[in-house]
Amino acid sequence: MFIYVVKPGDTLSSIARKFGMDVNTLIEINDIADPNTLVVGEALIILQNLNSVYIVQKGDTLSSIARKYNIPLQELLDINPSLTPPYRLVVGQKLTVEPNEENRKNILLNGFAYYTSSSEEVANALTDLSFLSIFTYRYDENGNLTDIPDNRLVRLTEKYESSPLMVITNQNEKGSFSSEYADMLLKSNEKQEKLFQDIANKLKQEIYTGLVVDFEYILPIDVDLYVQFLEKLKKAIKNAGNFLLFVAVAPKYSSSQKGLLYEAHDYRRIGNIADYVILMTYEWGYTYGPPMAVSPIKEVKRVIEYAITVIPKNKIMLGYPNYGYDFTLPYVKGKSKAKSVANRDMPALAKKMHTVIQYDEYQQAPYFKYKENGVDHIVYFSDARSIYAKSLLIQEYDLAGISIWTLNKYYAPIFEIVTSLYIINKIADD
C-alpha cells in the first residue's frame, strides 16, 4: 500500500491501470462516492502486490521508498539483507518491499458513535474496531442516569465481535457540556452514589465492556473532587463486574496549562486511575476559531510528548478527528463561524468549486480554497496523507491505540491505513 496524489489528466481508470488495480477496489478503499469527482491534489490509497520487487528509480532514497510503501525504514533494511552501509542505491536495483506482518504492532481501536448514528455507517467500521463507544448518557440534577435507546448499537457490536463502551458526560438537558452540572455532581456524595449504582446496573444490563467518562469544562477548583469521583467510580464498576474505565482528557502541553478546558484534567492522577486515557487531540481548528487544521501534527506531538511523561504509554489512546472545517475569510474574531464537514465529501466539494487540493506539510493536513457568492473559503480536512502521518505516531511513541471521533460518516481510508500498519486487537484477544 502507498499513497498516490492525483495529477492533471488522471482518471480513476488510468490510475487503476497504472498500478494494476481493479477500479472498483480503488473506489471502495478510498470512499469515492462519485467516480466523476476526482480532483487534482486528491490523495488515493493504492494497493499493489507487495510480493513483487521495487525497481529503484532516479532520485530514489531508502527513506522515500519506505514512505511510499508504508514500511518502517529499519524494516526495509531487514527484508533486504543485501543492503549494507553506506546504503547507496543504483538505478535498476531490485528491492523487496513486502512488509513483515509479524513485526506489526498490536493496538486497540476505538470509535465513537452517537446512539442515533446509522447502523450502516457504524457497521462499516465495526469489523476493525476493538471498541464502539456509544455517545452519550448523562445525568439529571439528582444524579439519576437518563436513559437512551442504545440497544440497537450494542446488539450490532455482537455481530462483529467488537466490545461496546458506555459513555457518560456532564452535558445538561440542552446537550451542552456544563461546568455547573459537573460541579453539582462532584460536590454531592449522595448524587454520586445514585449515579454509580445506575451506571453499574446499565453496564450489566446492556452487556457493556466498560465506561468512557467524558467530563469537559470542569471548574479548576474541582480538580481534586474530579479525581476523587473517578477513584470512586472505578471502584464501583470494578466491583460490579470488572468493567474497564476509559477517561477522555483535553489536549494539554503541561501540568500548569491554564484554561477551563484543561486545569481539572490532571493527567498524572487520571492516568493512575483509568485503564485507558483518550487524548482528545483535535479542535485546534474549531467552529469559532481562526482557519487551521483540526489536529496539526506538531501540536498533537506536543500533547503526546507531555502525556507520556505522566501516563503509562500502554494506557494512552490517540484521538483521531474524522471531520474538518469550512472556514470563511477573512476571519473575524467573535463573528466568524466555520462549518463542520465530512472528510469523505471534500473531494466532491473541491471539484464542484473548480479548485485543487493542496497539502500543508507543516500541519500535515490537506486544504483547498474557493469562492462562493463573493465569500472566500478555506477548507481543512483529513485525507490518506494526514491519516498516515498521525498513524505513525502510535508506533513512534509506542501508544496503546487510536480513538476516532466520530463514525457518523464512515471514512474508509482511516481503516485501510490503520489496519495496514497495525494489528487491531479485539478485547477478547488481549
Coordinates of C-alpha atoms in Angstrom, one line a residue:
M1 CA 0.0 0.0 0.0
F2 CA 1.1 3.5 -0.8
I3 CA -0.4 6.9 -1.3
Y4 CA -0.8 8.5 -4.8
V5 CA -1.6 12.2 -5.4
V6 CA -3.9 12.8 -8.4
K7 CA -2.2 14.8 -11.2
P8 CA -3.8 16.7 -14.1
G9 CA -5.2 14.4 -16.7
D10 CA -5.6 11.4 -14.3
T11 CA -8.8 9.4 -14.2
L12 CA -9.7 6.5 -11.9
S13 CA -9.3 4.2 -14.9
S14 CA -5.9 5.4 -15.8
I15 CA -4.7 5.3 -12.2
A16 CA -6.1 1.7 -11.8
R17 CA -4.3 0.6 -15.0
K18 CA -1.1 2.3 -14.0
F19 CA -0.9 0.3 -10.7
G20 CA -2.6 -2.9 -11.8
M21 CA -5.7 -2.3 -9.6
D22 CA -9.3 -3.0 -10.1
V23 CA -11.3 0.3 -10.4
N24 CA -14.0 -0.8 -8.0
T25 CA -11.4 -1.7 -5.4
L26 CA -9.8 1.7 -5.9
I27 CA -13.2 3.4 -5.4
E28 CA -14.1 1.3 -2.3
I29 CA -10.9 1.7 -0.3
N30 CA -10.8 5.5 -1.0
D31 CA -14.5 6.0 -0.2
I32 CA -15.2 7.7 -3.5
A33 CA -18.9 8.3 -3.7
D34 CA -18.9 9.6 -7.3
P35 CA -16.2 8.3 -9.7
N36 CA -16.6 11.6 -11.7
T37 CA -15.4 13.8 -8.7
L38 CA -11.7 13.0 -8.9
V39 CA -9.8 16.3 -8.3
V40 CA -6.2 17.3 -8.7
G41 CA -4.3 17.0 -5.4
E42 CA -6.6 14.3 -4.0
A43 CA -4.7 11.6 -2.1
L44 CA -5.6 8.0 -3.0
I45 CA -4.6 4.7 -1.4
I46 CA -3.0 2.3 -3.8
L47 CA -2.8 -1.4 -3.2
Q48 CA -0.2 -3.4 -5.0
N49 CA 1.2 -6.9 -5.0
L50 CA 3.8 -6.5 -2.3
N51 CA 5.3 -9.9 -3.1
S52 CA 6.9 -8.3 -6.2
V53 CA 10.0 -6.2 -6.1
Y54 CA 10.5 -2.5 -6.5
I55 CA 12.9 -1.2 -9.2
V56 CA 15.0 1.7 -8.0
Q57 CA 14.3 4.9 -10.0
K58 CA 16.4 8.0 -10.4
G59 CA 16.1 10.2 -7.3
D60 CA 15.0 7.4 -5.0
T61 CA 16.3 7.1 -1.5
L62 CA 15.7 4.4 1.1
S63 CA 13.6 6.8 3.1
S64 CA 11.5 7.8 0.1
I65 CA 10.9 4.1 -0.8
A66 CA 10.0 3.3 2.8
R67 CA 7.5 6.1 2.9
K68 CA 6.0 5.2 -0.5
Y69 CA 5.3 1.6 0.7
N70 CA 4.4 2.5 4.3
I71 CA 7.3 0.3 5.6
P72 CA 9.4 1.5 8.5
L73 CA 13.0 2.2 7.3
Q74 CA 14.6 -0.4 9.6
E75 CA 12.1 -3.0 8.3
L76 CA 13.0 -2.2 4.7
L77 CA 16.7 -2.8 5.6
D78 CA 15.8 -6.0 7.4
I79 CA 13.9 -7.5 4.5
N80 CA 16.8 -6.5 2.1
P81 CA 19.9 -8.1 3.7
S82 CA 21.9 -7.2 0.6
L83 CA 21.7 -3.6 1.7
T84 CA 24.8 -2.6 3.7
P85 CA 26.3 0.7 4.8
P86 CA 26.6 3.2 3.3
Y87 CA 23.4 2.1 1.7
R88 CA 23.9 3.5 -1.8
L89 CA 21.2 2.7 -4.3
V90 CA 21.7 2.1 -8.0
V91 CA 19.0 2.8 -10.7
G92 CA 17.6 -0.5 -11.7
Q93 CA 18.4 -2.2 -8.4
K94 CA 15.7 -4.6 -7.2
L95 CA 14.4 -4.3 -3.6
T96 CA 11.8 -6.4 -1.7
V97 CA 9.0 -4.2 -0.5
E98 CA 6.8 -6.7 1.3
P99 CA 6.4 -5.6 4.9
N100 CA 7.0 -8.2 7.6
E101 CA 3.5 -8.9 9.0
E102 CA 4.9 -10.4 12.2
N103 CA 6.5 -7.1 13.2
R104 CA 3.3 -5.0 13.1
K105 CA 2.4 -3.6 16.5
N106 CA -0.8 -4.7 18.2
I107 CA -3.1 -1.8 19.1
L108 CA -6.6 -1.1 20.2
L109 CA -9.0 0.8 18.0
N110 CA -12.0 2.7 19.5
G111 CA -14.6 4.7 17.6
F112 CA -17.3 7.0 19.0
A113 CA -20.8 6.9 17.5
Y114 CA -24.0 8.8 18.6
Y115 CA -26.8 6.4 19.6
T116 CA -28.7 7.9 16.7
S117 CA -26.0 7.0 14.2
S118 CA -26.9 5.0 11.2
S119 CA -26.4 1.2 11.7
E120 CA -24.9 1.0 8.2
E121 CA -22.3 3.7 8.9
V122 CA -21.3 2.1 12.2
A123 CA -21.3 -1.5 10.8
N124 CA -18.8 -0.5 8.1
A125 CA -16.3 0.3 10.9
L126 CA -17.1 -2.5 13.4
T127 CA -15.2 -5.1 11.5
D128 CA -12.0 -3.4 12.6
L129 CA -13.0 -1.8 15.9
S130 CA -11.9 -3.1 19.3
F131 CA -14.5 -0.9 21.0
L132 CA -17.6 1.1 20.0
S133 CA -18.2 4.0 22.4
I134 CA -21.9 4.9 22.2
F135 CA -22.4 8.6 22.9
T136 CA -23.9 9.6 25.3
Y137 CA -25.6 9.1 28.6
R138 CA -25.9 12.0 31.0
Y139 CA -27.4 12.5 34.5
D140 CA -30.1 14.8 35.9
E141 CA -30.0 17.2 38.8
N142 CA -30.5 14.4 41.3
G143 CA -27.8 12.2 40.0
N144 CA -30.1 9.8 38.1
L145 CA -28.8 8.4 34.9
T146 CA -31.0 9.5 32.0
D147 CA -31.8 6.6 29.6
I148 CA -31.0 6.5 25.8
P149 CA -32.1 3.9 23.2
D150 CA -28.6 2.3 22.8
N151 CA -29.7 -1.3 22.5
R152 CA -29.6 -1.2 18.6
L153 CA -25.9 -0.4 18.5
V154 CA -25.0 -2.7 21.4
R155 CA -26.6 -5.6 19.6
L156 CA -24.7 -4.6 16.4
T157 CA -21.3 -5.0 18.1
E158 CA -22.1 -8.6 18.9
K159 CA -22.3 -9.4 15.2
Y160 CA -18.8 -8.1 14.6
E161 CA -17.1 -9.2 17.8
S162 CA -16.4 -5.7 18.9
S163 CA -16.9 -4.5 22.5
P164 CA -19.4 -1.8 23.4
L165 CA -18.5 1.0 25.7
M166 CA -21.0 3.2 27.6
V167 CA -20.2 6.9 27.6
I168 CA -21.2 9.3 30.4
T169 CA -20.8 13.1 30.1
N170 CA -21.6 16.2 32.1
Q171 CA -23.9 17.5 29.4
N172 CA -27.0 19.3 30.5
E173 CA -30.6 18.8 29.2
K174 CA -29.7 21.0 26.2
G175 CA -26.8 18.8 25.2
S176 CA -24.1 21.2 26.2
F177 CA -21.1 20.4 28.4
S178 CA -21.8 22.2 31.7
S179 CA -19.4 23.3 34.4
E180 CA -22.3 23.7 36.7
Y181 CA -23.6 20.2 36.1
A182 CA -20.1 18.8 36.9
D183 CA -19.8 20.9 40.0
M184 CA -23.2 19.9 41.3
L185 CA -22.4 16.2 41.0
L186 CA -18.8 16.4 42.2
K187 CA -19.9 18.2 45.4
S188 CA -22.6 15.6 46.3
N189 CA -21.6 12.2 47.6
E190 CA -25.3 11.2 47.6
K191 CA -25.8 12.1 43.9
Q192 CA -22.6 10.3 43.0
E193 CA -23.7 7.1 44.8
K194 CA -27.0 7.2 43.0
L195 CA -25.2 7.7 39.6
F196 CA -22.7 4.9 40.3
Q197 CA -25.5 2.4 41.0
D198 CA -27.4 3.4 37.9
I199 CA -24.2 3.1 35.8
A200 CA -23.3 -0.3 37.2
N201 CA -26.9 -1.6 36.5
K202 CA -26.8 -0.3 32.9
L203 CA -23.3 -1.8 32.3
K204 CA -24.6 -5.2 33.3
Q205 CA -27.9 -4.8 31.7
E206 CA -26.5 -4.0 28.2
I207 CA -23.5 -6.3 28.4
Y208 CA -21.1 -3.4 28.1
T209 CA -17.4 -4.0 28.4
G210 CA -16.7 -0.7 30.1
L211 CA -17.3 3.0 30.6
V212 CA -15.9 6.2 29.0
V213 CA -16.0 9.3 31.1
D214 CA -16.0 12.5 29.1
F215 CA -16.4 15.4 31.5
E216 CA -15.4 18.7 29.9
Y217 CA -15.2 22.3 31.2
I218 CA -14.8 21.2 34.8
L219 CA -14.2 24.2 37.1
P220 CA -10.5 24.3 38.1
I221 CA -11.4 24.4 41.8
D222 CA -13.0 21.0 41.3
V223 CA -9.8 19.2 40.1
D224 CA -9.4 17.2 43.4
L225 CA -13.1 16.4 43.5
Y226 CA -13.0 15.1 39.9
V227 CA -10.0 12.8 40.7
Q228 CA -11.9 11.5 43.8
F229 CA -15.0 11.0 41.7
L230 CA -13.0 8.9 39.2
E231 CA -11.5 6.8 42.0
K232 CA -14.9 6.0 43.5
L233 CA -16.4 5.4 40.1
K234 CA -13.7 2.9 39.1
K235 CA -14.2 1.0 42.4
A236 CA -17.9 0.9 41.8
I237 CA -17.7 -0.5 38.2
K238 CA -14.9 -2.9 39.1
N239 CA -17.0 -4.3 41.9
A240 CA -20.0 -4.6 39.6
G241 CA -18.2 -6.7 37.0
N242 CA -14.6 -5.7 36.5
F243 CA -15.6 -3.2 33.8
L244 CA -12.9 -1.1 32.0
L245 CA -12.7 2.6 32.8
F246 CA -11.7 5.0 29.9
V247 CA -11.3 8.7 30.6
A248 CA -11.2 11.3 27.9
V249 CA -8.9 14.3 28.5
A250 CA -8.4 17.7 26.8
P251 CA -5.1 18.1 24.9
K252 CA -2.6 19.6 27.3
Y253 CA 1.1 20.5 26.8
S254 CA 2.0 20.7 30.5
S255 CA 0.6 20.3 34.0
S256 CA 0.5 24.0 34.5
Q257 CA -1.6 24.8 31.4
K258 CA -4.3 27.3 32.2
G259 CA -7.9 27.3 30.9
L260 CA -11.3 25.9 31.8
L261 CA -10.9 23.1 29.4
Y262 CA -7.5 21.9 30.8
E263 CA -6.9 22.6 34.5
A264 CA -9.2 20.0 36.1
H265 CA -7.8 17.3 33.8
D266 CA -4.8 16.1 35.9
Y267 CA -3.0 13.8 33.5
R268 CA -0.9 12.1 36.1
R269 CA -3.6 11.3 38.6
I270 CA -6.2 10.4 35.9
G271 CA -3.6 8.1 34.3
N272 CA -3.1 6.3 37.6
I273 CA -6.8 5.6 37.9
A274 CA -8.0 4.9 34.4
D275 CA -7.4 1.7 32.4
Y276 CA -7.1 3.8 29.3
V277 CA -6.8 7.6 28.7
I278 CA -8.1 9.1 25.5
L279 CA -6.3 12.2 24.4
M280 CA -8.7 14.4 22.6
T281 CA -6.1 15.7 20.2
Y282 CA -8.4 17.7 17.9
E283 CA -10.2 21.1 17.8
W284 CA -7.2 23.4 17.3
G285 CA -9.2 24.4 14.2
Y286 CA -12.7 24.8 15.5
T287 CA -16.1 26.4 14.8
Y288 CA -15.3 29.8 16.2
G289 CA -11.6 29.8 15.8
P290 CA -9.2 31.1 13.0
P291 CA -8.7 28.8 10.0
M292 CA -6.3 26.0 10.7
A293 CA -6.2 22.2 10.7
V294 CA -8.3 20.3 13.2
S295 CA -5.3 18.5 14.5
P296 CA -2.0 20.0 13.4
I297 CA 0.7 17.3 13.8
K298 CA 3.1 19.5 15.7
E299 CA 0.5 20.2 18.3
V300 CA -0.5 16.6 18.5
K301 CA 3.1 15.6 19.1
R302 CA 3.4 18.2 21.9
V303 CA 0.5 16.7 23.7
I304 CA 1.8 13.2 23.3
E305 CA 5.3 14.2 24.5
Y306 CA 3.8 15.6 27.7
A307 CA 1.4 12.8 28.2
I308 CA 4.0 10.0 28.1
T309 CA 5.9 11.7 30.9
V310 CA 3.0 11.3 33.3
I311 CA 0.8 8.5 31.9
P312 CA 2.0 4.9 31.1
K313 CA 2.2 4.6 27.3
N314 CA 0.2 1.4 27.3
K315 CA -2.8 3.3 28.6
I316 CA -2.8 6.2 26.0
M317 CA -5.2 6.2 23.1
L318 CA -4.6 8.9 20.5
G319 CA -7.7 10.9 19.3
Y320 CA -8.4 10.9 15.6
P321 CA -10.8 13.5 14.1
N322 CA -13.0 12.2 11.3
Y323 CA -14.1 15.7 10.2
G324 CA -12.8 19.0 9.0
Y325 CA -14.0 22.6 8.9
D326 CA -15.0 25.0 6.1
F327 CA -13.9 28.5 7.2
T328 CA -14.9 31.8 5.7
L329 CA -12.3 34.5 5.1
P330 CA -11.3 36.9 6.4
Y331 CA -11.6 35.6 9.9
V332 CA -13.3 38.0 12.3
K333 CA -13.0 37.0 16.0
G334 CA -16.4 36.8 17.6
K335 CA -18.2 36.8 14.3
S336 CA -16.8 34.1 12.0
K337 CA -18.3 30.6 12.3
A338 CA -16.9 27.6 10.5
K339 CA -19.0 24.7 9.2
S340 CA -18.1 21.2 10.2
V341 CA -17.6 18.9 7.1
A342 CA -17.1 15.2 6.5
N343 CA -13.7 14.1 5.1
R344 CA -15.3 11.8 2.5
D345 CA -17.3 14.7 1.0
M346 CA -14.4 17.1 0.5
P347 CA -13.0 16.0 -3.0
A348 CA -16.5 16.4 -4.4
L349 CA -16.8 19.9 -2.9
A350 CA -13.4 20.8 -4.3
K351 CA -14.5 19.5 -7.8
K352 CA -17.8 21.4 -7.6
M353 CA -15.9 24.6 -6.7
H354 CA -13.4 24.1 -9.6
T355 CA -10.4 24.1 -7.3
V356 CA -7.5 21.8 -6.4
I357 CA -6.5 20.2 -3.2
Q358 CA -3.2 21.3 -1.7
Y359 CA -1.3 19.9 1.3
D360 CA 0.2 21.8 4.2
E361 CA 3.3 19.9 5.1
Y362 CA 3.8 21.8 8.4
Q363 CA 0.4 21.0 9.7
Q364 CA 0.2 17.7 7.8
A365 CA -3.2 18.5 6.5
P366 CA -4.9 18.9 3.1
Y367 CA -6.8 22.0 2.3
F368 CA -8.4 23.9 -0.6
K369 CA -9.7 27.4 -1.2
Y370 CA -12.8 28.5 -3.1
K371 CA -15.1 31.5 -3.5
E372 CA -18.9 31.3 -3.3
N373 CA -21.4 34.2 -3.6
G374 CA -18.5 36.6 -3.3
V375 CA -17.2 35.0 0.0
D376 CA -13.8 33.4 0.2
H377 CA -13.5 30.0 1.9
I378 CA -10.7 27.7 3.1
V379 CA -11.4 24.1 4.0
Y380 CA -9.1 22.0 6.2
F381 CA -9.9 18.2 6.5
S382 CA -8.1 14.8 6.7
D383 CA -7.0 12.5 3.9
A384 CA -4.8 9.5 3.4
R385 CA -1.6 11.6 3.9
S386 CA -2.6 13.2 7.2
I387 CA -4.1 9.9 8.5
Y388 CA -0.9 8.1 7.7
A389 CA 1.2 10.8 9.4
K390 CA -0.8 10.5 12.6
S391 CA -0.9 6.7 12.4
L392 CA 2.9 6.6 12.5
L393 CA 2.8 8.4 15.9
I394 CA 1.3 5.3 17.5
Q395 CA 4.4 3.3 16.6
E396 CA 6.8 6.2 17.2
Y397 CA 5.6 6.8 20.8
D398 CA 4.5 3.2 21.5
L399 CA 1.0 4.1 22.4
A400 CA -1.9 1.7 23.2
G401 CA -4.1 2.7 20.3
I402 CA -6.4 5.1 18.5
S403 CA -9.8 6.6 19.2
I404 CA -11.9 8.0 16.3
W405 CA -14.3 10.9 16.7
T406 CA -16.7 10.1 15.1
L407 CA -18.1 7.2 13.0
N408 CA -21.2 9.1 11.9
K409 CA -19.8 9.4 8.4
Y410 CA -17.6 6.3 7.8
Y411 CA -14.3 7.1 6.0
A412 CA -12.6 4.0 4.6
P413 CA -9.0 5.4 4.3
I414 CA -8.7 5.6 8.1
F415 CA -9.3 1.9 8.4
E416 CA -7.3 0.9 5.3
I417 CA -4.3 2.8 6.6
V418 CA -4.5 1.8 10.3
T419 CA -5.0 -1.9 9.5
S420 CA -2.1 -1.9 7.0
L421 CA 0.2 -0.6 9.7
Y422 CA -1.1 -2.4 12.8
I423 CA -2.9 -5.5 14.0
I424 CA -6.1 -4.5 15.7
N425 CA -6.8 -6.4 18.9
K426 CA -10.4 -7.3 19.8
I427 CA -10.8 -7.2 23.6
A428 CA -11.0 -11.0 23.7
D429 CA -7.5 -11.1 22.1
D430 CA -5.8 -9.2 25.0

